[in-house]
Amino acid sequence: MSSNAQKTAHDPRADRRGLLIILSSPSGAGKSTLSRRLRAEDPTIAFSVSATTRPPRPGEVDGKDYHFMDVERFRAMVADGQMLEHAEVFGNLYGSPRGPVEAAIDSGSDVLFDVDWQGGQQIKESPLGQQVVSIFLLPPSMAELEARLRARGQDSDAVIADRMRKSQSEISHWAEYDYVLINADLDKCEAQITAILEGERLRRARQPHLMRHVQKLNTEFEGMNR
Ligand code: ADP
Ligand code: 5GP
């Protein structure tokens, strides 16, 4: 039985397509941290595990944090139409495999993407663009951004310098996003994203089950003895 078939008429996800939640920011502003928190808080949110040609950082798990692969395999997936979007970021290739995303949103789950502005733009322009909610995170200051990159303790000085140099270009895309948050306080930022998602899920067009509910109310109304 498919997961769609298992849903009841009372399940608001029964005939809804999930949201594509795009989270972008300059490196170090807090995407991975917030993404982990949001998924822990709401396990119904699926995470789009990206493919990348960059080597794993200490502690990163293949298939969980990224699908780590060589350039040949990455290019073969692109040529085969298996990437929803892909881009070169900091000299490495990154992409979002299409299959798991389509399966998740068809079953009514929301999918979270940690992608750069190029990925966000491609997903918005794809046939799934109607389902996109895009959120951009700004750091409170450039000094704090650098401090966070250092505090993460996973990149060399050269990599940190490169990411700082490229941060301005990522930040220049802030106005292309639906929502822009300054990630000064993690708890506050997480609460703001949760509020955004609650609102976006309540949009009329995203609640197809309401039609049935209103029909039921009408039937009840007509059956009333007045
Ligand atoms: P990104 O995924 O955007 O590159 P990370 O989520 O890895 O960024 O965050 C970089 C570092 O900054 C991590 O060590 C994280 O714990 C820290 N961090 C993220 N948000 C905040 C915040 N609001 N206040 C303090 N530290 C933060
Ligand atoms: P990192 O190497 O720090 O994990 O990620 C570097 C940058 O690549 C971040 O801006 C991140 O959002 C972006 N990124 C990660 N996965 C993808 C992806 O699948 N597609 C695109 N376009 N960017 C990605």
Coordinates of N, CA and C and ligand atoms in Angstrom, one line a residue:
M1 N 0.9 -1.2 0.0 CA 0.0 0.0 0.0 C 0.9 1.3 0.0
S2 N 0.6 2.2 -0.8 CA 1.4 3.4 -0.8 C 1.1 4.3 0.4
S3 N 2.1 5.2 0.7 CA 1.8 6.0 1.9 C 0.6 6.9 1.6
N4 N 0.3 7.2 0.4 CA -0.9 8.0 0.1 C -2.1 7.3 0.4
A5 N -2.1 6.0 0.1 CA -3.3 5.2 0.3 C -3.6 5.0 1.8
Q6 N -2.5 5.1 2.6 CA -2.7 4.8 4.0 C -3.4 6.0 4.7
K7 N -3.4 7.2 4.0 CA -3.9 8.3 4.7 C -5.5 8.3 4.7
T8 N -6.0 8.8 5.8 CA -7.5 8.8 5.9 C -8.0 10.2 5.4
A9 N -9.3 10.2 5.2 CA -9.9 11.5 4.7 C -9.8 12.6 5.7
H10 N -9.5 12.3 6.9 CA -9.4 13.3 8.0 C -7.9 13.8 8.1
D11 N -7.0 13.1 7.4 CA -5.6 13.5 7.5 C -5.4 14.7 6.5
P12 N -5.1 15.9 7.1 CA -4.9 17.1 6.3 C -3.9 16.9 5.2
R13 N -3.0 15.9 5.4 CA -2.0 15.7 4.3 C -2.5 14.8 3.2
A14 N -3.8 14.3 3.4 CA -4.3 13.3 2.5 C -4.1 13.6 1.0
D15 N -4.4 14.8 0.6 CA -4.3 15.1 -0.8 C -3.5 16.4 -1.1
R16 N -2.6 16.6 -0.1 CA -1.8 17.9 -0.2 C -0.4 17.5 -0.7
R17 N 0.1 18.4 -1.5 CA 1.5 18.2 -1.9 C 2.4 19.0 -0.9
G18 N 3.5 18.4 -0.6 CA 4.4 19.0 0.5 C 5.0 20.3 0.0
L19 N 5.5 21.1 1.0 CA 6.3 22.3 0.7 C 7.7 22.0 0.4
L20 N 8.4 22.8 -0.5 CA 9.8 22.7 -0.7 C 10.4 23.9 0.1
I21 N 11.0 23.6 1.2 CA 11.5 24.7 2.1 C 13.0 25.0 1.8
I22 N 13.3 26.1 1.2 CA 14.7 26.4 0.8 C 15.3 27.3 1.9
L23 N 16.4 26.8 2.4 CA 17.2 27.6 3.4 C 18.6 27.9 2.8
S24 N 18.8 29.2 2.6 CA 20.1 29.6 2.1 C 20.7 30.7 3.0
S25 N 22.1 30.8 2.9 CA 22.8 31.8 3.7 C 24.2 31.8 3.3
P26 N 25.0 32.8 3.6 CA 26.4 32.6 3.5 C 26.9 31.5 4.4
S27 N 27.9 30.8 4.1 CA 28.4 29.7 4.8 C 28.7 30.1 6.3
G28 N 28.3 29.4 7.3 CA 28.5 29.7 8.7 C 27.4 30.5 9.3
A29 N 26.4 30.9 8.6 CA 25.3 31.7 9.2 C 24.3 30.8 10.0
G30 N 24.3 29.5 9.8 CA 23.5 28.7 10.7 C 22.5 27.7 10.0
K31 N 22.6 27.5 8.7 CA 21.6 26.7 8.0 C 21.6 25.2 8.6
S32 N 22.8 24.6 8.7 CA 22.8 23.2 9.1 C 22.3 23.1 10.5
T33 N 22.6 24.0 11.4 CA 22.2 23.9 12.8 C 20.7 24.1 12.9
L34 N 20.1 25.1 12.1 CA 18.7 25.3 12.2 C 17.9 24.1 11.5
S35 N 18.5 23.6 10.5 CA 17.9 22.5 9.8 C 17.8 21.3 10.7
R36 N 18.9 21.0 11.4 CA 18.9 19.9 12.4 C 17.8 20.1 13.4
R37 N 17.8 21.3 14.0 CA 16.8 21.6 15.0 C 15.3 21.5 14.5
L38 N 15.1 22.0 13.3 CA 13.7 21.9 12.8 C 13.3 20.5 12.6
R39 N 14.2 19.7 12.1 CA 13.8 18.3 11.8 C 13.6 17.5 13.1
A40 N 14.4 17.9 14.2 CA 14.3 17.2 15.5 C 12.9 17.6 16.1
E41 N 12.5 18.8 15.9 CA 11.3 19.4 16.4 C 10.1 18.8 15.7
D42 N 10.2 18.6 14.3 CA 9.1 18.2 13.5 C 9.6 17.1 12.6
P43 N 9.6 15.8 13.0 CA 10.1 14.7 12.2 C 9.4 14.4 10.9
T44 N 8.2 15.1 10.7 CA 7.6 14.9 9.4 C 8.3 15.7 8.3
I45 N 9.2 16.6 8.7 CA 9.9 17.3 7.6 C 11.0 16.4 7.1
A46 N 11.0 16.2 5.8 CA 12.1 15.4 5.2 C 13.3 16.3 4.8
F47 N 14.5 15.8 4.9 CA 15.6 16.6 4.5 C 16.1 16.1 3.1
S48 N 16.4 17.0 2.2 CA 16.9 16.6 0.9 C 18.4 16.4 1.1
V49 N 18.9 15.2 1.1 CA 20.3 14.9 1.3 C 21.0 15.2 -0.1
S50 N 21.8 16.2 -0.1 CA 22.5 16.6 -1.3 C 23.6 15.6 -1.7
A51 N 23.9 15.6 -3.0 CA 25.1 15.0 -3.5 C 26.2 16.0 -3.6
T52 N 27.4 15.6 -3.3 CA 28.5 16.6 -3.4 C 29.8 15.9 -3.7
T53 N 30.7 16.6 -4.4 CA 32.0 16.1 -4.7 C 33.0 16.6 -3.7
R54 N 32.6 17.4 -2.7 CA 33.5 17.8 -1.7 C 33.8 16.6 -0.7
P55 N 35.0 16.6 -0.2 CA 35.3 15.5 0.8 C 34.5 15.7 2.1
P56 N 34.2 14.6 2.7 CA 33.5 14.7 4.0 C 34.3 15.4 5.1
R57 N 33.6 16.2 5.9 CA 34.3 16.8 7.1 C 34.3 15.7 8.2
P58 N 35.1 15.9 9.2 CA 35.1 14.9 10.3 C 33.7 14.8 10.9
G59 N 33.2 13.6 11.1 CA 31.9 13.4 11.7 C 30.8 13.4 10.7
E60 N 31.0 13.8 9.4 CA 29.9 13.7 8.5 C 29.7 12.3 8.0
V61 N 28.4 11.9 7.9 CA 28.0 10.6 7.5 C 27.5 10.5 6.1
D62 N 28.1 9.6 5.3 CA 27.6 9.4 3.9 C 26.2 8.9 3.9
G63 N 25.3 9.6 3.1 CA 23.9 9.2 3.0 C 23.0 9.9 4.0
K64 N 23.7 10.6 5.0 CA 22.9 11.3 6.0 C 23.1 12.8 5.9
D65 N 24.4 13.2 5.9 CA 24.7 14.6 5.7 C 24.8 14.9 4.2
Y66 N 25.4 14.1 3.5 CA 25.6 14.3 2.0 C 25.7 12.9 1.4
H67 N 25.5 12.8 0.1 CA 25.9 11.6 -0.7 C 27.2 12.0 -1.3
F68 N 28.3 11.5 -0.7 CA 29.6 11.9 -1.2 C 30.0 11.1 -2.4
M69 N 30.4 11.7 -3.5 CA 30.7 11.0 -4.7 C 31.8 11.7 -5.5
D70 N 32.3 11.0 -6.5 CA 33.3 11.6 -7.4 C 32.6 12.4 -8.5
V71 N 33.4 13.2 -9.2 CA 32.9 14.1 -10.2 C 32.2 13.3 -11.3
E72 N 32.8 12.1 -11.7 CA 32.2 11.3 -12.8 C 30.8 10.9 -12.4
R73 N 30.6 10.4 -11.2 CA 29.3 9.9 -10.8 C 28.3 11.1 -10.8
F74 N 28.8 12.2 -10.2 CA 27.9 13.4 -10.1 C 27.5 13.8 -11.5
R75 N 28.4 13.9 -12.5 CA 28.1 14.3 -13.8 C 27.1 13.3 -14.5
A76 N 27.3 12.0 -14.2 CA 26.4 11.0 -14.8 C 25.0 11.2 -14.3
M77 N 24.8 11.5 -13.0 CA 23.5 11.8 -12.5 C 22.8 13.0 -13.1
V78 N 23.6 14.0 -13.3 CA 23.1 15.2 -14.0 C 22.7 14.9 -15.4
A79 N 23.5 14.2 -16.1 CA 23.2 13.8 -17.5 C 22.0 13.0 -17.6
D80 N 21.7 12.2 -16.6 CA 20.6 11.3 -16.6 C 19.3 11.9 -16.1
G81 N 19.4 13.3 -15.8 CA 18.2 14.0 -15.3 C 17.9 13.7 -13.9
Q82 N 18.8 13.2 -13.1 CA 18.5 12.8 -11.7 C 18.6 13.9 -10.7
M83 N 19.1 15.1 -11.2 CA 19.3 16.2 -10.2 C 18.2 17.2 -10.4
L84 N 17.5 17.6 -9.3 CA 16.5 18.6 -9.4 C 17.1 20.0 -9.7
E85 N 18.3 20.1 -9.1 CA 19.2 21.3 -9.4 C 20.6 20.9 -9.1
H86 N 21.5 21.7 -9.6 CA 22.9 21.4 -9.2 C 23.7 22.7 -9.5
A87 N 24.8 22.9 -8.8 CA 25.6 24.1 -9.0 C 27.1 23.8 -8.5
E88 N 28.0 24.7 -8.9 CA 29.3 24.6 -8.4 C 29.4 25.6 -7.2
V89 N 29.8 25.2 -6.1 CA 29.9 26.1 -4.9 C 31.3 25.9 -4.3
F90 N 32.0 27.0 -4.1 CA 33.4 26.9 -3.5 C 34.2 25.8 -4.2
G91 N 34.1 25.7 -5.6 CA 35.0 24.8 -6.3 C 34.5 23.4 -6.3
N92 N 33.4 23.0 -5.6 CA 32.9 21.7 -5.6 C 31.5 21.6 -6.2
L93 N 31.1 20.4 -6.7 CA 29.8 20.3 -7.2 C 28.8 19.8 -6.2
Y94 N 27.6 20.4 -6.2 CA 26.6 20.1 -5.2 C 25.3 20.0 -6.0
G95 N 24.4 19.0 -5.6 CA 23.1 18.9 -6.3 C 22.1 18.2 -5.4
S96 N 20.8 18.4 -5.7 CA 19.7 17.8 -5.0 C 19.1 16.6 -5.8
P97 N 19.3 15.4 -5.4 CA 18.7 14.3 -6.2 C 17.2 14.4 -6.2
R98 N 16.7 14.2 -7.4 CA 15.2 14.5 -7.7 C 14.3 13.4 -7.0
G99 N 14.7 12.1 -7.2 CA 13.8 11.0 -6.8 C 13.2 11.2 -5.4
P100 N 14.1 11.3 -4.3 CA 13.5 11.3 -3.0 C 12.7 12.6 -2.7
V101 N 13.0 13.7 -3.4 CA 12.2 14.9 -3.2 C 10.8 14.7 -3.8
E102 N 10.7 14.1 -5.0 CA 9.3 13.9 -5.6 C 8.5 13.0 -4.7
A103 N 9.2 11.9 -4.3 CA 8.4 10.9 -3.5 C 7.9 11.5 -2.2
A104 N 8.8 12.4 -1.6 CA 8.3 13.0 -0.3 C 7.2 13.9 -0.5
I105 N 7.3 14.8 -1.5 CA 6.2 15.8 -1.6 C 4.9 15.2 -2.1
D106 N 5.0 14.1 -3.0 CA 3.8 13.4 -3.4 C 3.1 12.8 -2.3
S107 N 3.8 12.4 -1.2 CA 3.2 11.8 -0.1 C 2.8 12.8 1.0
G108 N 2.9 14.1 0.6 CA 2.4 15.2 1.5 C 3.4 15.7 2.5
S109 N 4.7 15.1 2.4 CA 5.7 15.6 3.4 C 6.4 16.9 2.9
D110 N 6.8 17.7 3.8 CA 7.5 18.9 3.4 C 9.0 18.5 3.3
V111 N 9.7 19.2 2.4 CA 11.1 18.8 2.2 C 12.0 20.0 2.4
L112 N 13.0 19.9 3.3 CA 13.9 21.0 3.6 C 15.2 20.9 2.7
F113 N 15.6 22.0 2.1 CA 16.8 22.0 1.3 C 17.8 23.0 1.9
D114 N 19.0 22.6 2.1 CA 20.1 23.5 2.5 C 20.9 23.7 1.2
V115 N 20.6 24.7 0.4 CA 21.3 24.9 -0.9 C 21.7 26.4 -1.0
D116 N 22.6 26.7 -1.9 CA 23.0 28.1 -2.2 C 22.0 28.8 -3.1
W117 N 22.2 30.0 -3.4 CA 21.2 30.8 -4.1 C 21.0 30.2 -5.5
Q118 N 22.0 29.6 -6.1 CA 21.8 29.0 -7.4 C 20.8 27.9 -7.4
G119 N 21.0 27.0 -6.4 CA 20.1 25.9 -6.2 C 18.7 26.4 -5.9
G120 N 18.6 27.4 -5.0 CA 17.2 28.0 -4.7 C 16.5 28.5 -6.0
Q121 N 17.3 29.2 -6.8 CA 16.7 29.8 -8.0 C 16.2 28.7 -9.0
Q122 N 17.1 27.6 -9.1 CA 16.7 26.5 -10.0 C 15.4 25.8 -9.5
I123 N 15.3 25.6 -8.2 CA 14.1 24.9 -7.7 C 12.9 25.8 -7.9
K124 N 13.1 27.1 -7.7 CA 11.9 28.0 -7.8 C 11.4 28.0 -9.3
E125 N 12.4 27.9 -10.2 CA 12.0 27.9 -11.6 C 11.6 26.5 -12.2
S126 N 11.7 25.5 -11.3 CA 11.3 24.1 -11.8 C 9.8 24.0 -11.7
P127 N 9.2 22.9 -12.3 CA 7.8 22.7 -12.2 C 7.3 22.6 -10.8
L128 N 8.2 22.4 -9.8 CA 7.8 22.3 -8.4 C 7.8 23.7 -7.7
G129 N 8.0 24.7 -8.5 CA 8.2 26.1 -8.0 C 7.1 26.6 -7.1
Q130 N 5.8 26.2 -7.5 CA 4.6 26.6 -6.7 C 4.7 26.2 -5.3
Q131 N 5.4 25.2 -5.0 CA 5.5 24.6 -3.6 C 6.6 25.2 -2.8
V132 N 7.4 26.1 -3.4 CA 8.6 26.6 -2.7 C 8.2 27.7 -1.7
V133 N 8.9 27.6 -0.5 CA 8.9 28.7 0.5 C 10.4 28.9 0.7
S134 N 10.9 30.1 0.4 CA 12.4 30.3 0.5 C 12.7 31.2 1.7
I135 N 13.7 30.8 2.4 CA 14.2 31.6 3.6 C 15.6 31.8 3.5
F136 N 16.0 33.1 3.7 CA 17.5 33.5 3.7 C 17.9 33.9 5.1
L137 N 19.0 33.4 5.5 CA 19.5 33.7 6.8 C 20.7 34.7 6.7
L138 N 20.6 35.8 7.4 CA 21.7 36.8 7.4 C 22.5 36.6 8.8
P139 N 23.8 36.8 8.8 CA 24.4 36.8 10.1 C 24.2 38.2 10.8
P140 N 24.4 38.3 12.1 CA 24.2 39.6 12.7 C 25.3 40.6 12.3
S141 N 26.5 40.0 12.0 CA 27.6 40.9 11.6 C 28.7 40.0 10.9
M142 N 29.6 40.6 10.1 CA 30.6 39.8 9.4 C 31.6 39.2 10.4
A143 N 31.8 40.0 11.5 CA 32.8 39.4 12.5 C 32.2 38.2 13.1
E144 N 30.9 38.2 13.4 CA 30.2 37.0 14.0 C 30.2 35.9 13.0
L145 N 30.0 36.2 11.7 CA 30.1 35.1 10.7 C 31.4 34.4 10.7
E146 N 32.5 35.2 10.7 CA 33.8 34.6 10.7 C 34.0 33.8 12.0
A147 N 33.6 34.4 13.1 CA 33.7 33.6 14.4 C 33.0 32.3 14.4
R148 N 31.8 32.3 13.7 CA 31.1 31.0 13.7 C 31.8 30.0 12.8
L149 N 32.4 30.5 11.7 CA 33.1 29.6 10.8 C 34.3 29.0 11.6
R150 N 34.9 29.8 12.4 CA 36.1 29.3 13.2 C 35.6 28.4 14.3
A151 N 34.5 28.8 15.0 CA 34.0 28.0 16.1 C 33.6 26.6 15.6
R152 N 33.1 26.5 14.4 CA 32.7 25.1 13.8 C 33.9 24.2 13.9
G153 N 35.1 24.8 13.7 CA 36.3 24.0 13.9 C 36.5 22.9 12.9
Q154 N 35.9 23.0 11.7 CA 36.0 21.9 10.7 C 36.7 22.3 9.4
D155 N 37.0 23.5 9.3 CA 37.6 24.0 8.0 C 38.9 24.6 8.3
S156 N 39.8 24.5 7.3 CA 41.2 25.1 7.5 C 41.0 26.6 7.3
D157 N 42.1 27.3 7.7 CA 42.1 28.8 7.6 C 41.9 29.2 6.1
A158 N 42.5 28.5 5.2 CA 42.3 28.8 3.8 C 40.9 28.7 3.3
V159 N 40.2 27.6 3.8 CA 38.8 27.4 3.4 C 37.9 28.5 4.1
I160 N 38.2 28.8 5.3 CA 37.4 29.9 6.0 C 37.6 31.2 5.3
A161 N 38.9 31.5 4.9 CA 39.1 32.8 4.2 C 38.3 32.8 2.9
D162 N 38.3 31.7 2.1 CA 37.6 31.6 0.9 C 36.1 31.8 1.1
R163 N 35.6 31.2 2.1 CA 34.1 31.3 2.4 C 33.8 32.7 2.8
M164 N 34.7 33.4 3.6 CA 34.4 34.8 3.9 C 34.4 35.6 2.7
R165 N 35.4 35.4 1.8 CA 35.5 36.2 0.6 C 34.2 36.1 -0.2
K166 N 33.6 34.9 -0.3 CA 32.5 34.6 -1.1 C 31.1 34.9 -0.4
S167 N 31.2 35.3 0.9 CA 30.0 35.5 1.6 C 29.2 36.7 1.0
Q168 N 29.9 37.7 0.6 CA 29.2 38.9 0.1 C 28.4 38.6 -1.2
S169 N 28.9 37.7 -2.0 CA 28.2 37.4 -3.2 C 26.9 36.6 -2.9
E170 N 27.0 35.7 -1.9 CA 25.8 34.9 -1.5 C 24.8 35.9 -0.9
I171 N 25.3 36.8 0.0 CA 24.4 37.8 0.7 C 23.7 38.7 -0.4
S172 N 24.3 38.9 -1.5 CA 23.7 39.8 -2.5 C 22.4 39.3 -3.0
H173 N 22.1 38.0 -2.8 CA 20.8 37.4 -3.3 C 19.7 37.4 -2.3
W174 N 19.9 38.1 -1.1 CA 19.0 38.1 0.0 C 17.6 38.5 -0.5
A175 N 17.4 39.5 -1.4 CA 16.1 40.0 -1.7 C 15.3 39.1 -2.7
E176 N 15.9 38.0 -3.1 CA 15.2 37.0 -4.0 C 14.4 36.0 -3.1
Y177 N 14.5 36.1 -1.8 CA 13.9 35.1 -1.0 C 12.5 35.6 -0.4
D178 N 11.6 34.7 -0.1 CA 10.3 35.1 0.5 C 10.5 35.7 1.9
Y179 N 11.4 35.1 2.7 CA 11.6 35.5 4.1 C 13.0 35.7 4.3
V180 N 13.4 36.7 5.1 CA 14.8 37.0 5.4 C 14.9 37.2 6.9
L181 N 15.7 36.3 7.6 CA 15.9 36.4 9.0 C 17.3 36.7 9.4
I182 N 17.5 37.5 10.5 CA 18.8 37.7 11.0 C 19.0 36.6 12.1
N183 N 19.9 35.7 11.9 CA 20.2 34.6 12.9 C 21.1 35.1 14.0
A184 N 20.6 35.9 14.9 CA 21.4 36.3 16.0 C 21.2 35.3 17.2
D185 N 20.0 34.9 17.4 CA 19.6 34.0 18.5 C 19.0 32.7 17.9
L186 N 19.6 31.6 18.2 CA 19.1 30.3 17.5 C 17.7 30.0 17.9
D187 N 17.3 30.1 19.2 CA 16.0 29.8 19.6 C 15.0 30.7 18.9
K188 N 15.3 32.0 18.8 CA 14.3 32.9 18.2 C 14.2 32.6 16.7
C189 N 15.3 32.4 16.1 CA 15.3 32.1 14.6 C 14.5 30.8 14.3
E190 N 14.7 29.8 15.2 CA 14.0 28.5 15.0 C 12.5 28.8 15.1
A191 N 12.1 29.6 16.2 CA 10.7 29.9 16.4 C 10.1 30.7 15.2
Q192 N 10.9 31.6 14.6 CA 10.5 32.3 13.5 C 10.2 31.4 12.3
I193 N 11.1 30.5 12.0 CA 11.0 29.5 10.9 C 9.7 28.7 11.1
T194 N 9.5 28.2 12.4 CA 8.4 27.4 12.7 C 7.1 28.2 12.4
A195 N 7.1 29.5 12.7 CA 5.9 30.3 12.5 C 5.7 30.5 11.0
I196 N 6.8 30.7 10.2 CA 6.6 30.8 8.8 C 6.0 29.5 8.2
L197 N 6.5 28.4 8.6 CA 6.0 27.1 8.1 C 4.5 26.9 8.4
E198 N 4.2 27.3 9.7 CA 2.7 27.1 10.1 C 1.9 28.0 9.2
G199 N 2.3 29.2 8.9 CA 1.5 30.1 8.1 C 1.4 29.6 6.6
E200 N 2.5 29.2 6.1 CA 2.6 28.7 4.7 C 1.7 27.4 4.5
R201 N 1.7 26.6 5.5 CA 0.9 25.3 5.4 C -0.6 25.7 5.5
L202 N -0.9 26.8 6.1 CA -2.4 27.2 6.2 C -2.9 27.9 5.0
R203 N -2.0 28.2 4.0 CA -2.5 28.9 2.8 C -3.7 28.0 2.2
R204 N -4.7 28.7 1.8 CA -5.9 28.0 1.3 C -5.5 27.0 0.2
A205 N -4.7 27.5 -0.8 CA -4.3 26.6 -1.9 C -3.6 25.3 -1.4
R206 N -3.0 25.4 -0.2 CA -2.3 24.2 0.3 C -3.1 23.4 1.2
Q207 N -4.4 23.6 1.3 CA -5.3 22.8 2.1 C -6.5 22.3 1.2
P208 N -6.2 21.4 0.3 CA -7.2 20.9 -0.6 C -8.4 20.2 0.1
H209 N -8.1 19.6 1.3 CA -9.1 18.9 2.1 C -10.2 19.9 2.6
L210 N -10.0 21.2 2.5 CA -11.0 22.1 3.0 C -12.2 22.1 2.1
M211 N -12.1 21.8 0.8 CA -13.2 21.7 -0.1 C -14.2 20.7 0.4
R212 N -13.7 19.5 0.8 CA -14.6 18.4 1.3 C -15.2 18.9 2.7
H213 N -14.4 19.6 3.5 CA -15.0 20.0 4.8 C -16.2 21.0 4.6
V214 N -16.0 21.9 3.6 CA -17.0 22.9 3.4 C -18.2 22.2 2.8
Q215 N -18.0 21.2 1.9 CA -19.1 20.5 1.3 C -19.9 19.8 2.4
K216 N -19.2 19.2 3.4 CA -19.8 18.5 4.5 C -20.7 19.5 5.4
L217 N -20.1 20.7 5.6 CA -20.8 21.7 6.3 C -22.1 22.1 5.6
N218 N -22.0 22.2 4.2 CA -23.2 22.6 3.4 C -24.3 21.5 3.6
T219 N -23.8 20.2 3.5 CA -24.8 19.1 3.6 C -25.4 19.2 5.0
E220 N -24.7 19.4 6.0 CA -25.2 19.5 7.4 C -26.2 20.7 7.4
F221 N -25.8 21.8 6.8 CA -26.7 23.0 6.8 C -28.1 22.7 6.2
E222 N -28.0 22.0 5.0 CA -29.2 21.7 4.3 C -30.1 20.7 5.0
G223 N -29.4 19.8 5.8 CA -30.2 18.8 6.6 C -30.8 19.4 7.9
M224 N -30.5 20.6 8.2 CA -31.0 21.1 9.4 C -32.5 21.5 9.3
N225 N -33.2 21.2 10.3 CA -34.6 21.5 10.4 C -34.9 22.9 10.8
R226 N -35.1 23.8 9.9 CA -35.3 25.2 10.2 C -36.6 25.7 9.7
Ligands
ADP1 P1 26.0 26.8 7.8 O1 25.3 25.5 7.7 O2 25.1 27.9 7.4 O3 27.3 26.8 7.1 P2 26.3 26.1 10.6 O4 24.9 25.7 11.0 O5 27.3 25.0 10.5 O6 26.3 27.1 9.4 O7 26.8 27.1 11.8 C1 28.1 27.5 11.9 C2 28.5 27.6 13.4 O8 27.8 28.7 14.0 C3 28.2 26.3 14.2 O9 29.2 26.1 15.1 C4 26.9 26.7 14.9 O10 26.7 26.0 16.1 C5 27.1 28.2 15.1 N1 25.8 29.0 15.2 C6 24.7 28.9 14.3 N2 23.8 29.8 14.7 C7 24.2 30.4 15.8 C8 23.7 31.5 16.6 N3 22.5 32.0 16.4 N4 24.4 31.9 17.6 C9 25.6 31.4 17.9 N5 26.2 30.4 17.1 C10 25.5 29.9 16.1
5GP2 P1 29.1 23.0 2.8 O1 30.3 22.5 2.0 O2 29.5 24.0 3.9 O3 28.3 21.8 3.4 O4 28.1 23.7 1.8 C1 28.6 24.8 1.1 C2 27.5 25.5 0.3 O5 26.9 24.6 -0.6 C3 26.4 26.0 1.2 O6 26.0 27.3 0.8 C4 25.2 25.0 1.0 O7 24.0 25.6 1.1 C5 25.5 24.7 -0.5 N1 24.9 23.4 -0.9 C6 24.8 22.3 -0.2 N2 24.1 21.3 -0.8 C7 23.7 21.9 -2.0 C8 23.0 21.4 -3.1 O8 22.5 20.3 -3.2 N3 22.8 22.3 -4.1 C9 23.3 23.6 -4.1 N4 23.0 24.4 -5.2 N5 24.0 24.1 -3.1 C10 24.2 23.2 -2.0

